[in-house]
Short mmCIF file of C-alpha atoms in Angstrom, two decimals:
data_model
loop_
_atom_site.label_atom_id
_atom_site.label_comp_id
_atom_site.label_asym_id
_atom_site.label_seq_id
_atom_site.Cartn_x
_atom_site.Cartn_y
_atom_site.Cartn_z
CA UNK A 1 60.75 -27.60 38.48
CA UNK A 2 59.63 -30.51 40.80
CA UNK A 3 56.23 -32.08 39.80
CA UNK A 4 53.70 -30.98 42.12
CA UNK A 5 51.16 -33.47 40.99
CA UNK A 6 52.21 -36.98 39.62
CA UNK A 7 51.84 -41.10 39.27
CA UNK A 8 54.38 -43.84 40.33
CA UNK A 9 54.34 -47.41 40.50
CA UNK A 10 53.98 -48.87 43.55
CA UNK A 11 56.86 -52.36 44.71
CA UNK A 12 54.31 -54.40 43.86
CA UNK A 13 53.18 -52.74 40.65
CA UNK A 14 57.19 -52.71 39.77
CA UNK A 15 57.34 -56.58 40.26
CA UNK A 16 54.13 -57.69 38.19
CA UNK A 17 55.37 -55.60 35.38
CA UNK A 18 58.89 -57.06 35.78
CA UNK A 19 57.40 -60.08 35.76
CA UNK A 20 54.83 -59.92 32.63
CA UNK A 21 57.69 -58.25 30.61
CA UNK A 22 59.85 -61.40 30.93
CA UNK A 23 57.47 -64.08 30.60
CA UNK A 24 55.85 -62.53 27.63
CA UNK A 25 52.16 -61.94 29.64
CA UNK A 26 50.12 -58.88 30.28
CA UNK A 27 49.42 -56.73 33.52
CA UNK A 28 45.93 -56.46 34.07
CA UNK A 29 44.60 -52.83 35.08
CA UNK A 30 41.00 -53.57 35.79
CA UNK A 31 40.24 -50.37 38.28
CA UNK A 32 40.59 -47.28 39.71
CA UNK A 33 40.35 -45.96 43.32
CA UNK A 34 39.14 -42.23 43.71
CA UNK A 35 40.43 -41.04 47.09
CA UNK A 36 40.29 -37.19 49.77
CA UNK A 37 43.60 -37.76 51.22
CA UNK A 38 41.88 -39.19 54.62
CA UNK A 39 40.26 -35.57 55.27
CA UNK A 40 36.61 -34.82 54.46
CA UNK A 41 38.00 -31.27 53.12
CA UNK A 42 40.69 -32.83 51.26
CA UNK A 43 44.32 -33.63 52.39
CA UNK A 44 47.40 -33.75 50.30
CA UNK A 45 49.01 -36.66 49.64
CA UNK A 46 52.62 -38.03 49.27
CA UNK A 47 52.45 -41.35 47.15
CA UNK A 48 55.14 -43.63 47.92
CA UNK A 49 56.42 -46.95 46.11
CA UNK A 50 55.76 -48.29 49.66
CA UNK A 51 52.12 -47.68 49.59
CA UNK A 52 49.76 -51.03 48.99
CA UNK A 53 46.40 -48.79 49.19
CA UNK A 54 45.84 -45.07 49.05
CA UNK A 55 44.81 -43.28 52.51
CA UNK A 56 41.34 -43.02 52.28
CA UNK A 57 38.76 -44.68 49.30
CA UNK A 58 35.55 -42.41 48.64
CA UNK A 59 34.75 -43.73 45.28
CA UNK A 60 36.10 -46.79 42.91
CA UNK A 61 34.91 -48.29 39.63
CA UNK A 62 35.97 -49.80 35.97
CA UNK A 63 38.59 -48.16 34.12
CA UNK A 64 36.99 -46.92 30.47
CA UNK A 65 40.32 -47.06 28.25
CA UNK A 66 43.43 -48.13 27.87
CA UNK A 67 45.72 -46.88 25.23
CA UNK A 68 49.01 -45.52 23.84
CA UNK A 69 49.30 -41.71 23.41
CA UNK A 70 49.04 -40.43 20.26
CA UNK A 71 52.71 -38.49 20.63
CA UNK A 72 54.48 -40.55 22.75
CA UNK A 73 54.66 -44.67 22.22
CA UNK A 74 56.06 -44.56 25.63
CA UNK A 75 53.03 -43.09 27.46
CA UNK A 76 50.26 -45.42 28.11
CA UNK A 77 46.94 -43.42 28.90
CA UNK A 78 44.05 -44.54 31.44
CA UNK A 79 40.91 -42.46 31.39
CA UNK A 80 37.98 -43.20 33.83
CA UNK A 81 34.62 -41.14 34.60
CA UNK A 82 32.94 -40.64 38.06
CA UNK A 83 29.51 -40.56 37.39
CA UNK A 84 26.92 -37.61 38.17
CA UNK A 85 25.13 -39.43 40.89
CA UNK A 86 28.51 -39.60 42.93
CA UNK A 87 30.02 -36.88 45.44
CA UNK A 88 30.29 -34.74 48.35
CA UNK A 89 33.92 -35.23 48.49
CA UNK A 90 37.55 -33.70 47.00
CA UNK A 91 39.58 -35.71 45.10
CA UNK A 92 43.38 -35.26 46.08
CA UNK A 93 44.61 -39.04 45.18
CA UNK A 94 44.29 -42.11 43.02
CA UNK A 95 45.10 -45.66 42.40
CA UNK A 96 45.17 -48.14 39.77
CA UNK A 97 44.50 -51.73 40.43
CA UNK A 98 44.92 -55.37 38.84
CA UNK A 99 42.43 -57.94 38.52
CA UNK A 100 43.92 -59.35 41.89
CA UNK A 101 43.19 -56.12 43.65
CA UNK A 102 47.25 -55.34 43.61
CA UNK A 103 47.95 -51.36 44.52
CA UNK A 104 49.96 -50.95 41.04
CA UNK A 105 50.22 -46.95 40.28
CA UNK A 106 49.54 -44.50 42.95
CA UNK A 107 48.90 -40.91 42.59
CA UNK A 108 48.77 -37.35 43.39
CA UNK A 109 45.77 -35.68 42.07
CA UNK A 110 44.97 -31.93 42.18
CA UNK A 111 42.23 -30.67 44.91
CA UNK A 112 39.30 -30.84 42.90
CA UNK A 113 35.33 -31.29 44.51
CA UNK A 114 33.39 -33.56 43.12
CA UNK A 115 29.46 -32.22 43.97
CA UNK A 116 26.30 -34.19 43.85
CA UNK A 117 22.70 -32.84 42.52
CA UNK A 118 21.69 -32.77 45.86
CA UNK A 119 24.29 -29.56 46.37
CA UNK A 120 22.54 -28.09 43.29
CA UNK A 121 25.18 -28.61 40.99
CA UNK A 122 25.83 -32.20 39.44
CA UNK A 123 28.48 -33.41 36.66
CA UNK A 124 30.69 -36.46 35.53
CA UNK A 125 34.21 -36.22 36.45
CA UNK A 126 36.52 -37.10 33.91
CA UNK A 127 39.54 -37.81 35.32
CA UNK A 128 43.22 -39.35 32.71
CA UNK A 129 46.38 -40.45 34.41
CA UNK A 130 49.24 -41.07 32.01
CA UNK A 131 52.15 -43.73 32.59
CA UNK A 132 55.47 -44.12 31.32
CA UNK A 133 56.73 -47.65 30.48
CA UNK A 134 59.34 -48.74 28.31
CA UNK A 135 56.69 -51.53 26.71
CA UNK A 136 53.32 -49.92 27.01
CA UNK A 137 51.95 -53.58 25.36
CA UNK A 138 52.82 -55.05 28.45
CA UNK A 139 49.64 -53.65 30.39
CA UNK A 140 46.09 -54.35 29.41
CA UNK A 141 42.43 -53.10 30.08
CA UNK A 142 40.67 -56.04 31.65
CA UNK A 143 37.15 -54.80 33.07
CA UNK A 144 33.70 -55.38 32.64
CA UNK A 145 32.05 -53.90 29.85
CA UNK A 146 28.65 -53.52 31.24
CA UNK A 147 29.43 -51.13 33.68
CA UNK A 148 32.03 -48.73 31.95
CA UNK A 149 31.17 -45.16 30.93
CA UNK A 150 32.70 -43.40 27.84
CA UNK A 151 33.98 -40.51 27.45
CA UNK A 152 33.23 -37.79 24.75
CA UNK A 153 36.39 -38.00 23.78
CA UNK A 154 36.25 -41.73 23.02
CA UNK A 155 32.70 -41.20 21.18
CA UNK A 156 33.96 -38.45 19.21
CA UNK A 157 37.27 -40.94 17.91
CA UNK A 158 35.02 -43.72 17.39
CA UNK A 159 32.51 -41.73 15.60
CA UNK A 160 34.95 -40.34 13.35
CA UNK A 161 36.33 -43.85 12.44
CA UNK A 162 32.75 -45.35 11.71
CA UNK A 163 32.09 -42.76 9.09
CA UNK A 164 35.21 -43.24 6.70
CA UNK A 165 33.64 -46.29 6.51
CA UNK A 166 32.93 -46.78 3.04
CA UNK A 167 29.66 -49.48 4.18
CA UNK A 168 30.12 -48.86 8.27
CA UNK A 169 26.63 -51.38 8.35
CA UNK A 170 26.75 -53.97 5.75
CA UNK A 171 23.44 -55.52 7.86
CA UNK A 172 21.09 -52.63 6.46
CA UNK A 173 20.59 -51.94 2.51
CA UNK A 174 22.10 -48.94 1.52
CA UNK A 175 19.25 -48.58 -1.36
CA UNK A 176 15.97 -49.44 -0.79
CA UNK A 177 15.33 -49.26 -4.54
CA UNK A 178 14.05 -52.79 -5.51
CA UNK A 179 14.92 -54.20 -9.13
CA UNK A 180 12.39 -54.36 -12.09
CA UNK A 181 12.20 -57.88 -14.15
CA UNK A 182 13.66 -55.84 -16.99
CA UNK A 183 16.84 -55.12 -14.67
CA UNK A 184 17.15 -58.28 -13.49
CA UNK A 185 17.33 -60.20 -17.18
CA UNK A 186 19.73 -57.37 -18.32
CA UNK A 187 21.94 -58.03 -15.41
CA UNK A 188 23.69 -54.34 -15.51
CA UNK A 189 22.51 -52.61 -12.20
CA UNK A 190 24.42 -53.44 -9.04
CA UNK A 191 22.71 -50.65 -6.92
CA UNK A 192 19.38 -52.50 -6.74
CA UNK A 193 18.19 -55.25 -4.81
CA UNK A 194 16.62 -58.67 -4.96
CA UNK A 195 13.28 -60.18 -3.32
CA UNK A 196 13.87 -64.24 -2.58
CA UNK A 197 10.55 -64.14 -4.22
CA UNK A 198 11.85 -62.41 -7.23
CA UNK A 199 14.51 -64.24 -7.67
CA UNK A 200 13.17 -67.39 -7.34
CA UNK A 201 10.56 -66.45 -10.19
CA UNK A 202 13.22 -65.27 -12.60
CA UNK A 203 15.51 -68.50 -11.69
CA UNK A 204 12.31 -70.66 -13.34
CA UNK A 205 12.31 -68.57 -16.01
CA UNK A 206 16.03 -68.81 -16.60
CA UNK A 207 15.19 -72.32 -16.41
CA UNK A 208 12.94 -71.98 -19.13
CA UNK A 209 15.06 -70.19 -21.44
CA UNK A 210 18.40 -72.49 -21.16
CA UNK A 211 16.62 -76.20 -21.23
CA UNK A 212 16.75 -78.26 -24.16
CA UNK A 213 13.73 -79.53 -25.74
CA UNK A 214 13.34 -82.84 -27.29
CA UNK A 215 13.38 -81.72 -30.30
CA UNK A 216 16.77 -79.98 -30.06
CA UNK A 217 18.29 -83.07 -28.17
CA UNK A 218 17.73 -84.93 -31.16
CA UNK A 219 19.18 -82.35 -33.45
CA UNK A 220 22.36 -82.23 -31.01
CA UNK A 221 22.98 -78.78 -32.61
CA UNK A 222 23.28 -76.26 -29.54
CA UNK A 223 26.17 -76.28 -26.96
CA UNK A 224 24.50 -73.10 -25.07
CA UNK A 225 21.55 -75.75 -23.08
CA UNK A 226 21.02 -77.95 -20.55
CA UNK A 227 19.63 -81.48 -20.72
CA UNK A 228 17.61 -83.17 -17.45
CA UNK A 229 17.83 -86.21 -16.84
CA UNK A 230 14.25 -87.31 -17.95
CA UNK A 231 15.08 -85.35 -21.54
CA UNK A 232 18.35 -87.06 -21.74
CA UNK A 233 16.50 -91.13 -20.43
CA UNK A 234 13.27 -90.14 -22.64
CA UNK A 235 12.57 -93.46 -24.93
CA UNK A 236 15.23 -95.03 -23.69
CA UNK A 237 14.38 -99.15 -22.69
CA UNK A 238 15.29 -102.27 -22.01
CA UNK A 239 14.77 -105.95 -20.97
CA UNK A 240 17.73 -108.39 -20.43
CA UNK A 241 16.80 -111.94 -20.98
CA UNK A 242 17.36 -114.92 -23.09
CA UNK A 243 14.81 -112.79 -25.11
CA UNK A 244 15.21 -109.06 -24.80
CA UNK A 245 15.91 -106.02 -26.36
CA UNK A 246 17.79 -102.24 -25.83
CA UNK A 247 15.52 -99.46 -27.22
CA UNK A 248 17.75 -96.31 -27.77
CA UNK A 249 16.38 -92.84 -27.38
CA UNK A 250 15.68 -91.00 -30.08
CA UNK A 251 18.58 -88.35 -30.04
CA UNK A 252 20.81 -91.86 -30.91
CA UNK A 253 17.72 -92.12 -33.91
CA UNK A 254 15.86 -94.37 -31.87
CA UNK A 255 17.84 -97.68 -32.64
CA UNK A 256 16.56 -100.67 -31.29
CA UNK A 257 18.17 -104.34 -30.86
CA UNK A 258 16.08 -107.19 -30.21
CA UNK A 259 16.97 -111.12 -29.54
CA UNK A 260 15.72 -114.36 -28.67
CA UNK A 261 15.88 -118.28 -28.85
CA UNK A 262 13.75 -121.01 -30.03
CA UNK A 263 13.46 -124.28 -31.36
CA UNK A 264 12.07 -125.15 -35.37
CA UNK A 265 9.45 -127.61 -36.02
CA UNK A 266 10.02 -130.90 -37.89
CA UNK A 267 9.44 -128.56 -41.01
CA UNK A 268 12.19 -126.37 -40.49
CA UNK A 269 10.37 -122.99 -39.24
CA UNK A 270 10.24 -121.05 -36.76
CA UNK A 271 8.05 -117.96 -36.27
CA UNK A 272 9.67 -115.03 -34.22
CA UNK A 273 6.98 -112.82 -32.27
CA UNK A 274 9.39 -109.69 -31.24
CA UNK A 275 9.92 -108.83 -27.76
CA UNK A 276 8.12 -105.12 -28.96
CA UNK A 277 7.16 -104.25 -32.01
CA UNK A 278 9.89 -101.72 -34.38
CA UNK A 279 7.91 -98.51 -35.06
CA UNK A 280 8.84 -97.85 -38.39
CA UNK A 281 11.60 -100.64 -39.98
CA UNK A 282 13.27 -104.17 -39.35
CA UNK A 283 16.30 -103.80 -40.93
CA UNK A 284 18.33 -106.80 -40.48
CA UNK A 285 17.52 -109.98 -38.71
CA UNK A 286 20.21 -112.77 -38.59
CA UNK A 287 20.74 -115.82 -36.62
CA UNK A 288 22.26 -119.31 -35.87
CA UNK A 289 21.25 -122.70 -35.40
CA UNK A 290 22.22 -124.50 -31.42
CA UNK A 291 22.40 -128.10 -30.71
CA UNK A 292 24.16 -131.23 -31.99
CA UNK A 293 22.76 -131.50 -35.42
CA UNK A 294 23.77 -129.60 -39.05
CA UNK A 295 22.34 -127.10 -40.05
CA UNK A 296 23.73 -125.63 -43.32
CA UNK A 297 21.47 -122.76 -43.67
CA UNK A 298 18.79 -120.55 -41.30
CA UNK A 299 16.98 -118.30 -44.05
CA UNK A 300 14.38 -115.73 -43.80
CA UNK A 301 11.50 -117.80 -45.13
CA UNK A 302 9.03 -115.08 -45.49
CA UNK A 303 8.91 -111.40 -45.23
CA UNK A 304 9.86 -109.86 -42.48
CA UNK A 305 7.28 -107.24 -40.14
CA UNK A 306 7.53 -105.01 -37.71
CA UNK A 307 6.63 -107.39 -35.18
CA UNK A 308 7.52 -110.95 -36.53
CA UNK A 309 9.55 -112.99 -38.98
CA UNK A 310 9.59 -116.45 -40.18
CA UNK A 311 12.68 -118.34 -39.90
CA UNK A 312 14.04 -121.95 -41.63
CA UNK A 313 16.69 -124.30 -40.82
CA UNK A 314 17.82 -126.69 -43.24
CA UNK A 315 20.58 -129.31 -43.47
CA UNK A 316 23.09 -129.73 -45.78
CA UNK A 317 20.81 -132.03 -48.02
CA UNK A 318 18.07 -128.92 -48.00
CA UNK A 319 15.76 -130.76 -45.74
CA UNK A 320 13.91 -129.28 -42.70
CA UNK A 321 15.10 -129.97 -39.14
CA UNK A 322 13.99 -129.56 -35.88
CA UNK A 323 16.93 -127.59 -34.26
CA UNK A 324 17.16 -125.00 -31.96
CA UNK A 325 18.15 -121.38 -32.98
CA UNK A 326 19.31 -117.84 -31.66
CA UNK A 327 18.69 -114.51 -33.46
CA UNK A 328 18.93 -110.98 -32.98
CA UNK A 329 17.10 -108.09 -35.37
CA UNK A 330 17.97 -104.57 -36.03
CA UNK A 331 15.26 -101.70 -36.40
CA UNK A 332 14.36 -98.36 -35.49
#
C-alpha cells in the first residue's frame, strides 16, 4: 500500500548530506516550517525532491530534539511543538531546514487544525517526523536553546534518567545532620557533615594533640609527633668571629663550643673572659701558642669557671713569655 502521508529529502537536502557524509561534517537541522497547503481550509500537498520551500508558511520555529529511534539505528527522529498561543490554520505540510535556511526534508502531513484560545479551544501541537538515513550521526540539532519547548515525552525520559541517579545533585547535602565533636575525633561517620568553623576548631586541637613538647624533643623517644620549627631552633646560638661560640639546643644536651685569641703578658698569662658564660660545666679547654717565638707549654694556670680561665705560656727553659695564643673550651 502506497504511503499516503510521508517525508523526502529535497536535491538540495540530498547534496549537503552527500556532502557531510564524505568530508566527515554534520548537517545542521536548525528548524521547522509548519505549512496549509496554500489554502486557508487546507490543501493537500505533493512534496517533490524539486521543491526548495513548501507552498505556503503559516507557522515556523526551533526544532526541540534530535535523536535516533529507539528500534531502528536507521531512523533519525525530529520532534517539534507549536505552541498554544498559535493557530487558526490546518496543517497539511512541513519542512525541515539547515542553519543556512536550505529546504532539506519536505513533507506530507495529515489535515489536522491547529485552534487558538480565541476559538475557545487552545492546545500545543506536537508534531514528530521520522527520517531514514544510512548514517543518522551525520545530521545534528543546531538551534537555540532559549526558545525551544519540550515535550512530555522528553521530560518524562529525562526525569526517569535523573532519578537512577545514585547523587543526581552533588551541589545540595543529602543529610542535613551536622557532626558532634565526639564524631569528628572518632572519625567513623561518613553520613554527617562538617562546619569550616568546626573543622577549623578541631584542626587546632589536632594540633594540640600531635606537637612535641620540649620536653619530649629532648627525650627523642616518640616517632608519632611533630616538631615546629621554633621547638626544633629553641636554644640553639651562635656568633662567628675570631672569638665566638655554637650553643647547641638542648635535645643535642645543650653542648656548647666556645673560642678565642689573645696575647700573654710578660708573665706568661692570659685571662680568658668567655664569649657567654657555660650554665652548668667547662669541660675541656685547650689551646696553642701563635707567633715566632717557643713556646713549650700553654697550661691551665688556675681553675677553670664557668665564665673564665687563666692561661700560661712558657718556653722551653719554663720562663714566661709574651706570645700570642688561640683556644677553644668545651661545656654544656
Amino acid at each position: 500500500m502506497e504511503n499516503k502521508f510521508y517525508s523526502i529529502f529535497t536535491d538540495i537536502g540530498k547534496t549537503q548530506l552527500v556532502n557531510a557524509t564524505a568530508l566527515g561534517l554534520k548537517l545542521n537541522i536548525s528548524k521547522i516550517k509548519i505549512g496549509d497547503g496554500g489554502d486557508d481550509n487546507g490543501a493537500e500537498t505533493n512534496p517533490k525532491e524539486t521543491d526548495t520551500d513548501i507552498v505556503r508558511g503559516r507557522w515556523e520555529g526551533p526544532i526541540n530534539d534530535l535523536k535516533k529511534h529507539p528500534k531502528n539505528d536507521k531512523w533519525l527522529v525530529t520532534e517539534t511543538i507549536i505552541p498554544d498561543t498559535v493557530g487558526n490554520f490546518y496543517i497539511t505540510e512541513f519542512g525541515l531546514y539547515d542553519d543556512q535556511d536550505n529546504l532539506i526534508v519536505i513533507g506530507k502531513y495529515p489535515k489536522t487544525y491547529k485552534p487558538t484560545l480565541e476559538e475557545g479551544s487552545a492546545s500545543s501541537s506536537y508534531i514528530k517526523v521520522i527520517l531514514e538515513l544510512a548514517n543518522t550521526d551525520t545530521v545534528q540539532l543546531k538551534v537555540d536553546p532559549t526558545v525551544m519547548l519540550a515535550s512530555k515525552e522528553y521530560v518524562d525520559q529525562e526525569l526517569t534518567l535523573h532519578k537512577q541517579q545514585p547523587n543526581p545533585h552533588p551541589e545540595y547535602l543529602r543529610n542535613k545532620e551536622k557532626a558532634t565533636d565526639d564524631e569528628i575525633n572518632a572519625g567513623l561517620n561518613d553520613k554527617k557533615y562538617i562546619t569550616p568553623l568546626k573543622l577549623k576548631s578541631n584542626f587546632k586541637k589536632l594540633l594540640g594533640l600531635y606537637k612535641s613538647n620540649q620536653t619530649e624533643i629532648n627525650k627523642g623517644d616518640e616517632d608519632n609527633k611533630f616538631v615546629t620549627p621554633k621547638k626544633i631552633s629553641w636554644g640553639f646560638a651562635v656568633e662567628l668571629g675570631n672569638n665566638g661560640y655554637i650553643k647547641f639546643p638542648s635535645w643535642l644536651s645543650g653542648l656548647i663550643i666556645q673560642w678565642g685569641e689573645g696575647t700573654a703578658g710578660q708573665s706568661g698569662d692570659y685571662t680568658v673572659i668567655f664569649p657567654i658564660s657555660f650554665p652548668n660545666h667547662c669541660s675541656q679547654i685547650v689551646g696553642i701558642h701563635e707567633g715566632t717565638g717557643c713556646a713549650a707549654v700553654l697550661e691551665v694556670f688556675k681553675t677553670k669557671t664557668k665564665s673564665s680561665v687563666t692561661l700560661r705560656s712558657l718556653n722551653h727553659l719554663n720562663q714566661p713569655g709574651a706570645w700570642g695564643l688561640n683556644w677553644i673550651a668545651i661545656g654544656y
